Short mmCIF file of C-alpha atoms and ligand atoms in Angstrom, two decimals:
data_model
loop_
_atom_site.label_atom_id
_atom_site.label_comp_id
_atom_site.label_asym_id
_atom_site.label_seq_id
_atom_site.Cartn_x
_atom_site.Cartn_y
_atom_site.Cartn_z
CA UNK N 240 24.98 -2.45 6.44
CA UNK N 241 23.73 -0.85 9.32
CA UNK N 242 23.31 -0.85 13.16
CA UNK N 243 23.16 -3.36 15.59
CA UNK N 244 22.72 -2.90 19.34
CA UNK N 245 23.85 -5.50 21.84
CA UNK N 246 23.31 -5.44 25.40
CA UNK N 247 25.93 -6.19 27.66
CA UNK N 248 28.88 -6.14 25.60
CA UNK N 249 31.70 -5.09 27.75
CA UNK N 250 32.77 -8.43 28.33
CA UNK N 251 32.33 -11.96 27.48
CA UNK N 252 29.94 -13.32 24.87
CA UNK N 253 28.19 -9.70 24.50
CA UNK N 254 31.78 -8.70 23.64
CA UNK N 255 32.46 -11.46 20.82
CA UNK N 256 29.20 -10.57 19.46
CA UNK N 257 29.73 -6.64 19.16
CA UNK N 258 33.31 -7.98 17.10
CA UNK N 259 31.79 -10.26 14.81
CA UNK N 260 28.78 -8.85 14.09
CA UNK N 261 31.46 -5.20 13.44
CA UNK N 262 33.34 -7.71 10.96
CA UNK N 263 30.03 -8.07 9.42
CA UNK N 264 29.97 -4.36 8.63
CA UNK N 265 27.33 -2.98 11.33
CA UNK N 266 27.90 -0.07 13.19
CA UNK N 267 28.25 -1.04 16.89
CA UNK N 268 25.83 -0.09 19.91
CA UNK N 269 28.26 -1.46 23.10
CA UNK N 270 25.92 -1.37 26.23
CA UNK N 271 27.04 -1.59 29.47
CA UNK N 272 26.75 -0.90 32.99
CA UNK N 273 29.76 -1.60 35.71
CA UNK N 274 32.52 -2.06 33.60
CA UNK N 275 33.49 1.29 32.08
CA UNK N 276 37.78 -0.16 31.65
CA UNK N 277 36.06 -3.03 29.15
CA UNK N 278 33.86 -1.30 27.34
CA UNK N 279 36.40 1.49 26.69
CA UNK N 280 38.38 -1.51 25.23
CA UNK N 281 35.67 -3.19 23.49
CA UNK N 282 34.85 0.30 21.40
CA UNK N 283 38.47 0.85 20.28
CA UNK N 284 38.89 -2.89 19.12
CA UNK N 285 35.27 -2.20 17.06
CA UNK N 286 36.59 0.92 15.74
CA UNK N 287 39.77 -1.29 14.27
CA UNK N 288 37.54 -3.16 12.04
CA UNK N 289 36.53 0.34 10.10
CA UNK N 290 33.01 0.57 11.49
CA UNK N 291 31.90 3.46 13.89
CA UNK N 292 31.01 2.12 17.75
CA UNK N 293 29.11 4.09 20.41
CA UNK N 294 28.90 2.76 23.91
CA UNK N 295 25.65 3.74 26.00
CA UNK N 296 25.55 2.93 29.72
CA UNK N 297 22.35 1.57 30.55
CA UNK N 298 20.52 -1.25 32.53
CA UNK N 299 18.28 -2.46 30.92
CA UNK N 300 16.16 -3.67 33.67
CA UNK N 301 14.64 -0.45 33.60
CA UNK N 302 12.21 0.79 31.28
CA UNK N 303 13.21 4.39 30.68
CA UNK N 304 16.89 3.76 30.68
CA UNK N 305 16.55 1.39 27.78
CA UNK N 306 14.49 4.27 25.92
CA UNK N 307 16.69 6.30 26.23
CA UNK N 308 18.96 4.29 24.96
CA UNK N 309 17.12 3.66 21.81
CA UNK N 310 16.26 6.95 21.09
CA UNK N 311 20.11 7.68 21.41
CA UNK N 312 20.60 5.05 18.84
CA UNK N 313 18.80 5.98 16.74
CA UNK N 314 20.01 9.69 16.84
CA UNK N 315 23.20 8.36 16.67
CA UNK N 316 23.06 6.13 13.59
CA UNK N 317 19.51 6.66 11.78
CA UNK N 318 18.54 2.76 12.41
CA UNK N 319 18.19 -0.02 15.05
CA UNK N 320 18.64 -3.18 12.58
CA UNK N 321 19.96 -6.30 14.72
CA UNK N 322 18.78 -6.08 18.42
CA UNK N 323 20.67 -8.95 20.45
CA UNK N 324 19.63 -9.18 23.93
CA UNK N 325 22.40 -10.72 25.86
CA UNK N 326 22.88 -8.74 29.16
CA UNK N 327 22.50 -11.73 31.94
CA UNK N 328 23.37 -12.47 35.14
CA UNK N 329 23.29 -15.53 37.68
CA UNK N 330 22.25 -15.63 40.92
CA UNK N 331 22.54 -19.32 41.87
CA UNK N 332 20.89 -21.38 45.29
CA UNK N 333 18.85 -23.77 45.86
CA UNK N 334 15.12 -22.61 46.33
CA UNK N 335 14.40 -23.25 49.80
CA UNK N 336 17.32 -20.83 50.50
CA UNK N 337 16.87 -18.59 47.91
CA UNK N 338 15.96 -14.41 48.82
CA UNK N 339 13.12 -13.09 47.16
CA UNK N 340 15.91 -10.16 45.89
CA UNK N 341 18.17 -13.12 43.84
CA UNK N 342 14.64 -14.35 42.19
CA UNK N 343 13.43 -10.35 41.71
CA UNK N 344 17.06 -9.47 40.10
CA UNK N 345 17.67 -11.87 37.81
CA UNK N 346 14.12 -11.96 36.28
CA UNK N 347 14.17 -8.20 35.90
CA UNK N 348 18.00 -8.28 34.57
CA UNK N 349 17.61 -11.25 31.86
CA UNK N 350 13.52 -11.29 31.34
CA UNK N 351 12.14 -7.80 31.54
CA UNK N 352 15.01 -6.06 29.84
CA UNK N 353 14.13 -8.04 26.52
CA UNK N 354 10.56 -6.52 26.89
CA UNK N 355 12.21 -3.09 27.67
CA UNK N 356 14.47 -3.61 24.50
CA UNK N 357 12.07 -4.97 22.19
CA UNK N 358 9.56 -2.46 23.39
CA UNK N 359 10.98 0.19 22.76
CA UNK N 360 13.00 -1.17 19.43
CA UNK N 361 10.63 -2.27 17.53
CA UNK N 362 8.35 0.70 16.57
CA UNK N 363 11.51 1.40 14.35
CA UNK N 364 12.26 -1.32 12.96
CA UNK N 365 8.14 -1.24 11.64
CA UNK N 366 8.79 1.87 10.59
CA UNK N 367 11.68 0.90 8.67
CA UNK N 368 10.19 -2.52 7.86
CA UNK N 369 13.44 -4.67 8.65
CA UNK N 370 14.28 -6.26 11.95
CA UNK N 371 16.40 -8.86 13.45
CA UNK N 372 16.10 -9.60 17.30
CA UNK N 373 18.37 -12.11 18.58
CA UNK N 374 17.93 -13.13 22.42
CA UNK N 375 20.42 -14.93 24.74
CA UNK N 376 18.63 -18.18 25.92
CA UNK N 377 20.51 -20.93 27.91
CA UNK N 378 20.22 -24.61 28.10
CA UNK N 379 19.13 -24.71 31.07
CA UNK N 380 15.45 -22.69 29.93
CA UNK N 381 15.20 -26.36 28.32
CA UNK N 382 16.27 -28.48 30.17
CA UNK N 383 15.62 -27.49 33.84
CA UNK N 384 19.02 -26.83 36.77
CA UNK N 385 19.01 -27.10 40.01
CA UNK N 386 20.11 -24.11 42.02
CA UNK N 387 18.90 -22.02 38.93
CA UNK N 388 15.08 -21.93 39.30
CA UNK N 389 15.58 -18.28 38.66
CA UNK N 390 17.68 -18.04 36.08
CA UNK N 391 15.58 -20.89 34.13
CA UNK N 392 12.58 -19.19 34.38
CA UNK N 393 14.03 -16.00 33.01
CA UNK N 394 16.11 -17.85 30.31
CA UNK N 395 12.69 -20.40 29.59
CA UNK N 396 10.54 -16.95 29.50
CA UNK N 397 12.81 -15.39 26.71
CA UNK N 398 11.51 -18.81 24.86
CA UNK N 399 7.81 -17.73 25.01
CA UNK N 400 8.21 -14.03 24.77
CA UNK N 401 10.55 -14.90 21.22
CA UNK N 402 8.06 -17.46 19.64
CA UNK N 403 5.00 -14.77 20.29
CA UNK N 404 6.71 -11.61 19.26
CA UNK N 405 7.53 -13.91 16.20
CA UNK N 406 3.97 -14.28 15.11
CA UNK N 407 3.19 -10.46 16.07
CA UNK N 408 5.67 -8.95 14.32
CA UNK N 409 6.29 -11.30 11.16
CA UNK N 410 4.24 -9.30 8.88
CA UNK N 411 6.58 -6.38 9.01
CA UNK N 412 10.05 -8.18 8.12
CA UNK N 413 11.12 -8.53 11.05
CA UNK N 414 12.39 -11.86 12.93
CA UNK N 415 12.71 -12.90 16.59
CA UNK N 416 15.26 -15.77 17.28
CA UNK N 417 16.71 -17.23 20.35
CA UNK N 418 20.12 -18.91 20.84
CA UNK N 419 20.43 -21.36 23.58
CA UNK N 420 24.21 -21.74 24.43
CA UNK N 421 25.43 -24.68 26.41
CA UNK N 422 28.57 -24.00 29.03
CA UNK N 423 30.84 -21.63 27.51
CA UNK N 424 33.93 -20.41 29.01
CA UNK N 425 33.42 -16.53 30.20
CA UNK N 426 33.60 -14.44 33.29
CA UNK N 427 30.03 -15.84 34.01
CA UNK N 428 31.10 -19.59 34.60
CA UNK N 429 34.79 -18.78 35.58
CA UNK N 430 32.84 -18.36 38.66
CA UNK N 431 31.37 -22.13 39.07
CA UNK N 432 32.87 -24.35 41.70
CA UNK N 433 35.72 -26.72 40.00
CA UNK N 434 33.90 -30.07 40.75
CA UNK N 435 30.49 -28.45 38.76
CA UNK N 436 32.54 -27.01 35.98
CA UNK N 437 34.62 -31.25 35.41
CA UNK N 438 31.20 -32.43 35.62
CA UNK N 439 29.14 -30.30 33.28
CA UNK N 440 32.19 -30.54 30.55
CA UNK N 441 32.11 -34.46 31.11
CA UNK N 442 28.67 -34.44 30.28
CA UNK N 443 28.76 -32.91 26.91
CA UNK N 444 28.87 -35.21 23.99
CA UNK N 445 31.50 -33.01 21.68
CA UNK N 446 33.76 -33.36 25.02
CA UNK N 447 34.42 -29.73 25.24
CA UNK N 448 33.22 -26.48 26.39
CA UNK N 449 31.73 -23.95 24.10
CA UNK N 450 33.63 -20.66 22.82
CA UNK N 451 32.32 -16.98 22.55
CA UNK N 452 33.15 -18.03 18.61
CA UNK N 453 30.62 -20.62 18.72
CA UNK N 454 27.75 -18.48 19.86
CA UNK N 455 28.96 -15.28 17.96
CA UNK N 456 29.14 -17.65 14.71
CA UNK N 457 25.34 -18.62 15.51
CA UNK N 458 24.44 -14.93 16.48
CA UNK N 459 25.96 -13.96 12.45
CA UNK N 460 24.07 -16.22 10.84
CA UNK N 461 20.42 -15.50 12.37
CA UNK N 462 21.60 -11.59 11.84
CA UNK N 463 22.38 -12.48 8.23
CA UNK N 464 20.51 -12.98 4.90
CA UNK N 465 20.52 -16.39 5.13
CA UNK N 466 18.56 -16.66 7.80
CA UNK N 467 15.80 -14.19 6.57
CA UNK N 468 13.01 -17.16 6.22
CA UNK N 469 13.89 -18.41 9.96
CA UNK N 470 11.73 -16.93 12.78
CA UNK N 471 10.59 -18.15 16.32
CA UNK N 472 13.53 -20.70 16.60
CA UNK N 473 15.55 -21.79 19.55
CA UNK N 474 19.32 -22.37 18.16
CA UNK N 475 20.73 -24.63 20.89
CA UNK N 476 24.59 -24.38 20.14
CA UNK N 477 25.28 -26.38 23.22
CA UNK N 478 27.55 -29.61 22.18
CA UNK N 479 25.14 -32.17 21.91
CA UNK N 480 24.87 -31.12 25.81
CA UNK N 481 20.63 -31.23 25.54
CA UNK N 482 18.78 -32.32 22.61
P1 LIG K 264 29.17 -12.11 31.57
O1 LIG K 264 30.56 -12.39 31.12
O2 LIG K 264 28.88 -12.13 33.02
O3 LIG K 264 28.71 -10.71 30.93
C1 LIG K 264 27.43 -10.21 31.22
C2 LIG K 264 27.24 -8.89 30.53
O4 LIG K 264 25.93 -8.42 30.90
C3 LIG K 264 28.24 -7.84 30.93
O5 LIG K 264 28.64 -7.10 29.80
C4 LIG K 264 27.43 -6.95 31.90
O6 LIG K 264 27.76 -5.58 31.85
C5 LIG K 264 26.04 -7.08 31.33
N1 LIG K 264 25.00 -6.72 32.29
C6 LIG K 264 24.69 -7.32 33.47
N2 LIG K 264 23.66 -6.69 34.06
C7 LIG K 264 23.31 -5.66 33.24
C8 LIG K 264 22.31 -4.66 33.28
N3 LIG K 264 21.42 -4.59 34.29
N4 LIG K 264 22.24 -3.76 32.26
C9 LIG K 264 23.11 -3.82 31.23
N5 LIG K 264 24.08 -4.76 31.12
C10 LIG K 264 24.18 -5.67 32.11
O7 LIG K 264 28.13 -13.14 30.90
P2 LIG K 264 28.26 -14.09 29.60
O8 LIG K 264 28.72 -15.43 30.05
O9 LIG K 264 28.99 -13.38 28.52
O10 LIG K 264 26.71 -14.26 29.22
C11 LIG K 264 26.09 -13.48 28.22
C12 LIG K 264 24.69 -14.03 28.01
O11 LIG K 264 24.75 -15.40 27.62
C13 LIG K 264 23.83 -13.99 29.29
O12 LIG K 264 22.49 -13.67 28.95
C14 LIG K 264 23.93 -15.41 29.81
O13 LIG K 264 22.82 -15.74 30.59
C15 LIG K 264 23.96 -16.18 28.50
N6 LIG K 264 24.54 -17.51 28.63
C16 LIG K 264 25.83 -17.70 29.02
C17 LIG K 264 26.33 -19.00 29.12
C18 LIG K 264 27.73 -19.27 29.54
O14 LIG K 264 28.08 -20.45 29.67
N7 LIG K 264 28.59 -18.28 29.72
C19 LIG K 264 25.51 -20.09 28.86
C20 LIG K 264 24.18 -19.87 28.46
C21 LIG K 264 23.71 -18.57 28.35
P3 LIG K 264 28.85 -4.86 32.82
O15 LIG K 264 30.16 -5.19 32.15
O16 LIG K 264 28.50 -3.45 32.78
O17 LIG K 264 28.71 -5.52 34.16
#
């Protein structure tokens, strides 16, 4: 089937993600950076589903960690064929109060490491002429949040950086997709205050949050021959949430 590398999959969505797309029958690429206990787990429950699973400890906000990384992969397993760029973090306040370090970190952590990734990814997947990149938008790159003018921008950057390396890199068989989840229950938003998380949920049309099954079930099916004529797109798997 072959290989498929996804950042930040110690935990969370990343984790679901390394699982289904290890049902699918891809050899796993779990990258991390802090939690060494959950990726140890993550690798063993991959390794149940009869594929083989690395883990490489990288962050891939910086440029020669990632190629590293991909030249690991690829001495590993031969291939790099589903990239999914998922690693993310948050670092919420309003933006009169907001440090110059929260805005730095969280472009550099969600925005530049899918340059780093795809940069140094994709000369093999044009070599091998066969690609599927797979980026971890959000809602709120579409619809705007206040308190996250950083983490829009990053997630609203991944937007513009998948619809033009889309039209570069079409030619050669490879697509570029985003998904845009909604609220979804993971370490990331077990963090929001109570009174934000009743509010967001009442908000969303389907009346509930979103699972790590949800997104991992959108993340197949872009990876997956059905979705070979479908490139540039924004899934929004989000509830009805923004439309
Ligand atoms: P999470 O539970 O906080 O997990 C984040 C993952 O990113 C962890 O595996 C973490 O690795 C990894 N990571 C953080 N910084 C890294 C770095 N510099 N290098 C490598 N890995 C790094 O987050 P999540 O909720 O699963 O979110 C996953 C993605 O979905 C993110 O891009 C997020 O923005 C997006 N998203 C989430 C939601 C939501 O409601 N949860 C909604 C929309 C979009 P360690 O374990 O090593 O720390």
């Amino acid at each position: 089937m072959g290989t498929a590398l996804i950042t930040g999959a110690s935990r969370g969505i990343g984790r679901e993600l390394a699982l289904r797309l290890a049902e699918e029958g891809y050899d796993i690429v779990v990258n991390y950076l802090f939690e060494e206990e959950d990726y140890a787990g993550t690798v063993a429950e991959i390794e149940k589903k009869g594929v083989k699973a690395v883990a490489i400890k990288a962050d891939v906000s910086k440029f020669s960690e990632v190629e590293a990384m991909m030249k690991e992969t690829v001495a590993t397993f031969g291939t790099i064929d589903v990239l999914v760029n998922n690693a993310g973090i948050t670092r919420d306040g309003l933006l009169a109060r907001m440090k110059e370090e929260d805005f730095d970190a969280v472009i550099n952590v969600n925005l530049k490491s899918v340059f780093n990734c795809c940069r140094h990814a994709v000369p093999y997947m044009m070599k091998q002429k066969h690609g599927r990149i797979i980026s971890m938008a959000s809602v709120v790159g579409l619809s705007g949040q206040g308190g996250q003018t950083n983490y829009s921008a990053s997630k609203a950057g991944i937007i513009g950086f998948t619809k033009s390396l889309a039209k570069e890199i079409g030619s050669r068989n490879i697509t570029v997709n985003a998904v845009a989840p909604g609220f979804v229950e993971t370490p990331m938003t077990d963090a929001m205050p109570e009174k934000a998380r009743a509010e967001v949920l009442g908000s969303i049309p389907l009346r509930r949050g979103g699972t790590v099954k949800d997104i991992a079930d959108a993340v197949a099916f872009l990876a997956s021959d059905q979705a070979s004529y479908i490139t540039g797109h924004v899934l929004s798997v989000n509830g009805g949430m923004y439309m």
